[in-house]
Amino acid sequence: LPQASPALRPCVPGLMHHRQVQRALRALTIPLERLHIMKGHMMQAMRRGLGRHTHSQATLKMLPTYICATPDGTEKGDFLVVELRQSQVRTLLVTLSGDGNLNPQMMYKTFEMPEDIMKGEGEALFDFIAQCLSQFLANTDRSPEHIPLGFVFPFSCRQTQLNKAELISWSKGFSCRDVEGKDVVQLLQTAINKQELSHVEVVALMNDTVGTMMTCSTEGRPCEVALVADKGSNCCFMAEAHLVETTEETSGRMCINTEWGRFGDDGILNDILTPYDECVDEESFRPGQKRFEKMVGSLYLGEITRHVLIALAAEKALFTGSSVAVLKEKGVLKTHQVLEIINVEEGMAVTKSALEALGLQANERDCSRVQQICRAVVSRAATLYATGLSAVLSYMCQTRDMDQLLVNVGVDGELYQGHTRFEEILQSVTKLLAPECVATLLPSTDGSGRGAAMVTAVAVRLEAQRRQVAELLAPLRLNHDDLVQVQALMRQEMELGLGQETHANASVRMLPTYVCHTPDGTELGEFLALDLGGTNFRVLVVKVTDEGIRMASEIYVIPTAIMQGTGEALFDHIIDCIMDFQEKQDLMTHTLPLGFTFSFPCQQVGLDKALLLTWTKGFSASGCVGQDVVQLLREAAERKHHAGLKVVALVNDTVGTMMSCGYEDPKCEIGLIVGTGTNACYMEEMRNVGTVEGDEGRMCINMEWGAFGDNGCLDHIFTSFDRVVDDQTINPGKQRFEKLISGMYLGEIVRHILLAMADKELLFHGNPSPKLYTKDIFKTKFLSTIELNGLALRQIRQILQDLELNASFEDSVLMREVCHTVSMRAAQLCAAGMAAVVEKMRENRGLDKLSVTVGVDGTLYKLHPNFSNCLQKTLQDLAPNCTVTFMPSEDGSGKGAALVAAVACRKTSPGQ
């Protein structure tokens, strides 16, 4: 300022020093845009830490804790805690009364640990801990009954179960020999047993971050996130278990210890690191490690402030004319002093006093600037904590498929307790970075003690629940021997069904279809197909060429008056629809072979002749039962003067499924339906079909296996739930196998199991909704939705809402287990039946190995996420000498019927 007046010149150094201070403050201030970027990087690091193939290189280790539930307020009983501290052992006895965990009773005692124990033999350390525990218990009035214990062990471990953890490395002054690489839970349990405390069982190991989360959970207020803002820094949260690829757990949620202090060790934070941070890092025990923790942990905030003051003093912006040599001494400025400077209303006086205590001569301006620096350092830490918390909350919201996440966050540590504005900054910045999340901060009370007791109490509650659930579901869980027996029984019933003299009394009817060949690829021409199985029916034209199959179809409605009128009126209506379709397709002058899929019970006596046994599905047309339905159709065509109708085959949908897939794969000789109902068919040797004359070639047998067990042979695997479902059907005692497998019944089985669990207070706190008592309210399609990985799907929440169920997340996990048990039993039983079929085919043909394809259709097989895999795996186990390929069918009742007609025409044409 060359033109400045003398009066202004004394202000120039002050203005320059002000700029230097502002530059330092700017360096400690991170723009909102950069915080958003940092949040995104942390979410990426979380995903890498959870990934099976990326975990080892991730900066966030995302360690599984094997804690899969939070307290629900019903926990009750006495729980011991042993906490290993810096140079102490703390023992606690916590009594919970099941009152929502609002008023736990606590007794504790702290024991000083000799230094030689910390550096001696590992066995001596655990013996000392057990002795402390024995002495503590001797002074309580508790009877020597079973007492579960939680172990707080604040060292780096490789945890593989809640009660199994191998020590990776010692820290914090400990260096006991012969412990690293060993299970510390087992070492403690062995030491406890030596003290003749066999009634004490170590059931859980954890760190203080997890304890913080657990101690903040009370009845009706689960806490799913914890943040510790102390000398170190960490966060844990309840993650979707199926996303934790480093464990085998796929159901429910699991608490993940993020170990986020290492975030930034890969250089991702380099652009926001200040020269002051670099100085602190260089002077630390492990330079280049735990970069995030060194910006936020209370162990380091005093050091960051010290280096800012050193830099500003060197630039003459502070303590002019005063020696600042004291600031060069590491650790001279503590974080608690920094917090006092910015917290107390009389901050100026406190600041001056604190600086003078260090031997620094500070004027009023120095004190003001020191206050600004302290606020900036602590505010940056709070802002970075908020950024990390925002990353965790947004990740939870995304992986739970929620529009808005409402969550409780347990918070503990020196910064949270010691800085009046920490919570305000944490909440305001979190709202800016994660507006889709509403977090309520809950102060933790003794997370490492009371929280450890909560972890232990939840583990005990869940174990008791698991035993009851396992007992209730045990009858539905079939082992290998059970399935082998079902396979043998199916084979026995198949033989009876094929026998001329035993057929009438067999539960598996083994009906001849008179379909004696599968497609071989030489089929050519145009064919009509008629698919009649309900209130709607289809007419199709199927053109088979060298290039493949082309189809056109139309759906027609059968009015109720016709369904329940006369047989003549019904078949006249069908012919009218066929003629309408042929006119639209310009086929009236063509006489095309027709395949007729007729999905009602029939006694088939020829490929084009079948006697209706009974109407189902709401039909009751008179004059049809006992009559040949093909002949009824032909007579209707005559009445309508429709000469161009040539019915060559009548089939059911199972045979159609086999034929449809047989056109694509000549090895397809089995058909399987697993949908609303279930059935199977296969190509049997004619010599074994005692109900039809002739021994040459093969014939497709319609097994009608849904009735397997109607003679009582499966009673031993019928559970009480199956019997209740059977009793409430329109045909009690009939179609017993189908009622264990098919989609029409699985939802009902699940519903009755859920009611039984609620009655035992294992679900819904013993209060199911009145809606759950409604028959058929729990649809089988719900099983498919609930069993998809990721219980947070909004479709599941919609199911619970529709059923008016007030279900906790743990309830949802248990519902998933029930659904999985029921659907897997269905798949296993289906596999046992199919194993009997393929083994019979292999033996029929005298083969060591059979390779065959199964054409399969049905919503349960196609839409359920696990059914097909379980079916195939179980079949491979039961029939190891058979290689079975499953081919999903496309339109077996339409295209398949046309192909039956095509094969029939192929076999009757000249030269065949």
PDB file of N, CA and C in Angstrom, residues 532 537 557-577 615 619-624 632-633 635-637 639-640:
ATOM      1  N   LEU A 532     -58.564 -76.782 -23.148  1.00  0.00           N
ATOM      2  CA  LEU A 532     -59.733 -76.570 -22.293  1.00  0.00           C
ATOM      3  C   LEU A 532     -59.393 -77.023 -20.875  1.00  0.00           C
ATOM      4  N   PHE A 537     -60.781 -70.772 -22.561  1.00  0.00           N
ATOM      5  CA  PHE A 537     -60.076 -71.802 -23.319  1.00  0.00           C
ATOM      6  C   PHE A 537     -59.464 -71.181 -24.561  1.00  0.00           C
ATOM      7  N   VAL A 557     -64.083 -67.134 -23.954  1.00  0.00           N
ATOM      8  CA  VAL A 557     -64.691 -67.271 -22.635  1.00  0.00           C
ATOM      9  C   VAL A 557     -65.847 -68.260 -22.706  1.00  0.00           C
ATOM     10  N   ILE A 558     -65.975 -69.080 -21.673  1.00  0.00           N
ATOM     11  CA  ILE A 558     -67.141 -69.973 -21.548  1.00  0.00           C
ATOM     12  C   ILE A 558     -68.058 -69.382 -20.474  1.00  0.00           C
ATOM     13  N   PRO A 559     -69.205 -68.858 -20.824  1.00  0.00           N
ATOM     14  CA  PRO A 559     -70.115 -68.282 -19.823  1.00  0.00           C
ATOM     15  C   PRO A 559     -70.532 -69.332 -18.795  1.00  0.00           C
ATOM     16  N   THR A 560     -70.818 -68.877 -17.589  1.00  0.00           N
ATOM     17  CA  THR A 560     -71.215 -69.796 -16.501  1.00  0.00           C
ATOM     18  C   THR A 560     -72.447 -70.609 -16.889  1.00  0.00           C
ATOM     19  N   ALA A 561     -73.395 -69.987 -17.574  1.00  0.00           N
ATOM     20  CA  ALA A 561     -74.623 -70.697 -17.964  1.00  0.00           C
ATOM     21  C   ALA A 561     -74.305 -71.883 -18.849  1.00  0.00           C
ATOM     22  N   ILE A 562     -73.293 -71.755 -19.691  1.00  0.00           N
ATOM     23  CA  ILE A 562     -72.907 -72.874 -20.571  1.00  0.00           C
ATOM     24  C   ILE A 562     -72.107 -73.920 -19.790  1.00  0.00           C
ATOM     25  N   MET A 563     -71.209 -73.462 -18.878  1.00  0.00           N
ATOM     26  CA  MET A 563     -70.438 -74.402 -18.049  1.00  0.00           C
ATOM     27  C   MET A 563     -71.368 -75.313 -17.254  1.00  0.00           C
ATOM     28  N   GLN A 564     -72.491 -74.759 -16.834  1.00  0.00           N
ATOM     29  CA  GLN A 564     -73.388 -75.505 -15.943  1.00  0.00           C
ATOM     30  C   GLN A 564     -74.695 -75.903 -16.636  1.00  0.00           C
ATOM     31  N   GLY A 565     -74.697 -75.826 -17.966  1.00  0.00           N
ATOM     32  CA  GLY A 565     -75.893 -76.200 -18.734  1.00  0.00           C
ATOM     33  C   GLY A 565     -75.816 -77.630 -19.223  1.00  0.00           C
ATOM     34  N   THR A 566     -76.149 -77.828 -20.509  1.00  0.00           N
ATOM     35  CA  THR A 566     -76.100 -79.183 -21.087  1.00  0.00           C
ATOM     36  C   THR A 566     -74.776 -79.412 -21.776  1.00  0.00           C
ATOM     37  N   GLY A 567     -74.423 -80.687 -21.926  1.00  0.00           N
ATOM     38  CA  GLY A 567     -73.194 -81.031 -22.627  1.00  0.00           C
ATOM     39  C   GLY A 567     -73.248 -80.590 -24.076  1.00  0.00           C
ATOM     40  N   GLU A 568     -74.424 -80.740 -24.709  1.00  0.00           N
ATOM     41  CA  GLU A 568     -74.544 -80.309 -26.105  1.00  0.00           C
ATOM     42  C   GLU A 568     -74.241 -78.828 -26.249  1.00  0.00           C
ATOM     43  N   ALA A 569     -74.802 -78.014 -25.351  1.00  0.00           N
ATOM     44  CA  ALA A 569     -74.575 -76.569 -25.427  1.00  0.00           C
ATOM     45  C   ALA A 569     -73.097 -76.234 -25.233  1.00  0.00           C
ATOM     46  N   LEU A 570     -72.441 -76.943 -24.319  1.00  0.00           N
ATOM     47  CA  LEU A 570     -71.020 -76.678 -24.066  1.00  0.00           C
ATOM     48  C   LEU A 570     -70.185 -76.993 -25.302  1.00  0.00           C
ATOM     49  N   PHE A 571     -70.347 -78.161 -25.874  1.00  0.00           N
ATOM     50  CA  PHE A 571     -69.503 -78.538 -27.017  1.00  0.00           C
ATOM     51  C   PHE A 571     -69.912 -77.785 -28.284  1.00  0.00           C
ATOM     52  N   ASP A 572     -71.193 -77.404 -28.407  1.00  0.00           N
ATOM     53  CA  ASP A 572     -71.595 -76.530 -29.519  1.00  0.00           C
ATOM     54  C   ASP A 572     -70.866 -75.186 -29.427  1.00  0.00           C
ATOM     55  N   HIS A 573     -70.759 -74.654 -28.198  1.00  0.00           N
ATOM     56  CA  HIS A 573     -70.063 -73.368 -27.996  1.00  0.00           C
ATOM     57  C   HIS A 573     -68.583 -73.507 -28.375  1.00  0.00           C
ATOM     58  N   ILE A 574     -67.979 -74.634 -28.011  1.00  0.00           N
ATOM     59  CA  ILE A 574     -66.564 -74.851 -28.344  1.00  0.00           C
ATOM     60  C   ILE A 574     -66.374 -74.893 -29.861  1.00  0.00           C
ATOM     61  N   ILE A 575     -67.272 -75.609 -30.551  1.00  0.00           N
ATOM     62  CA  ILE A 575     -67.166 -75.674 -32.016  1.00  0.00           C
ATOM     63  C   ILE A 575     -67.377 -74.299 -32.634  1.00  0.00           C
ATOM     64  N   ASP A 576     -68.324 -73.521 -32.116  1.00  0.00           N
ATOM     65  CA  ASP A 576     -68.529 -72.149 -32.617  1.00  0.00           C
ATOM     66  C   ASP A 576     -67.238 -71.342 -32.522  1.00  0.00           C
ATOM     67  N   CYS A 577     -66.543 -71.488 -31.416  1.00  0.00           N
ATOM     68  CA  CYS A 577     -65.296 -70.737 -31.210  1.00  0.00           C
ATOM     69  C   CYS A 577     -64.205 -71.229 -32.162  1.00  0.00           C
ATOM     70  N   TRP A 615     -66.516 -83.879 -13.521  1.00  0.00           N
ATOM     71  CA  TRP A 615     -66.202 -82.475 -13.781  1.00  0.00           C
ATOM     72  C   TRP A 615     -65.535 -81.866 -12.538  1.00  0.00           C
ATOM     73  N   PHE A 619     -67.277 -76.698 -13.519  1.00  0.00           N
ATOM     74  CA  PHE A 619     -68.071 -77.239 -14.625  1.00  0.00           C
ATOM     75  C   PHE A 619     -69.064 -78.288 -14.091  1.00  0.00           C
ATOM     76  N   SER A 620     -70.248 -78.314 -14.685  1.00  0.00           N
ATOM     77  CA  SER A 620     -71.226 -79.354 -14.326  1.00  0.00           C
ATOM     78  C   SER A 620     -72.172 -79.633 -15.498  1.00  0.00           C
ATOM     79  N   ALA A 621     -71.668 -79.480 -16.743  1.00  0.00           N
ATOM     80  CA  ALA A 621     -72.513 -79.692 -17.923  1.00  0.00           C
ATOM     81  C   ALA A 621     -73.069 -81.116 -17.925  1.00  0.00           C
ATOM     82  N   SER A 622     -74.348 -81.239 -18.139  1.00  0.00           N
ATOM     83  CA  SER A 622     -75.027 -82.543 -18.052  1.00  0.00           C
ATOM     84  C   SER A 622     -74.748 -83.404 -19.283  1.00  0.00           C
ATOM     85  N   GLY A 623     -74.872 -84.731 -19.075  1.00  0.00           N
ATOM     86  CA  GLY A 623     -74.754 -85.664 -20.189  1.00  0.00           C
ATOM     87  C   GLY A 623     -73.340 -85.910 -20.663  1.00  0.00           C
ATOM     88  N   CYS A 624     -72.345 -85.590 -19.826  1.00  0.00           N
ATOM     89  CA  CYS A 624     -70.949 -85.738 -20.260  1.00  0.00           C
ATOM     90  C   CYS A 624     -70.192 -86.794 -19.465  1.00  0.00           C
ATOM     91  N   LEU A 632     -67.962 -86.449 -28.150  1.00  0.00           N
ATOM     92  CA  LEU A 632     -68.880 -85.325 -27.902  1.00  0.00           C
ATOM     93  C   LEU A 632     -68.498 -84.123 -28.758  1.00  0.00           C
ATOM     94  N   LEU A 633     -67.214 -83.906 -28.940  1.00  0.00           N
ATOM     95  CA  LEU A 633     -66.739 -82.801 -29.768  1.00  0.00           C
ATOM     96  C   LEU A 633     -67.059 -83.071 -31.244  1.00  0.00           C
ATOM     97  N   GLU A 635     -69.466 -84.944 -32.423  1.00  0.00           N
ATOM     98  CA  GLU A 635     -70.919 -84.837 -32.641  1.00  0.00           C
ATOM     99  C   GLU A 635     -71.350 -83.375 -32.729  1.00  0.00           C
ATOM    100  N   ALA A 636     -70.728 -82.531 -31.943  1.00  0.00           N
ATOM    101  CA  ALA A 636     -71.050 -81.103 -32.017  1.00  0.00           C
ATOM    102  C   ALA A 636     -70.640 -80.537 -33.376  1.00  0.00           C
ATOM    103  N   ALA A 637     -69.497 -80.994 -33.904  1.00  0.00           N
ATOM    104  CA  ALA A 637     -69.052 -80.533 -35.218  1.00  0.00           C
ATOM    105  C   ALA A 637     -70.059 -80.938 -36.295  1.00  0.00           C
ATOM    106  N   ARG A 639     -73.294 -81.411 -35.795  1.00  0.00           N
ATOM    107  CA  ARG A 639     -74.478 -80.561 -35.641  1.00  0.00           C
ATOM    108  C   ARG A 639     -74.261 -79.190 -36.264  1.00  0.00           C
ATOM    109  N   LYS A 640     -73.029 -78.719 -36.225  1.00  0.00           N
ATOM    110  CA  LYS A 640     -72.707 -77.396 -36.763  1.00  0.00           C
ATOM    111  C   LYS A 640     -72.274 -77.482 -38.237  1.00  0.00           C
TER     112      LYS A 640
END
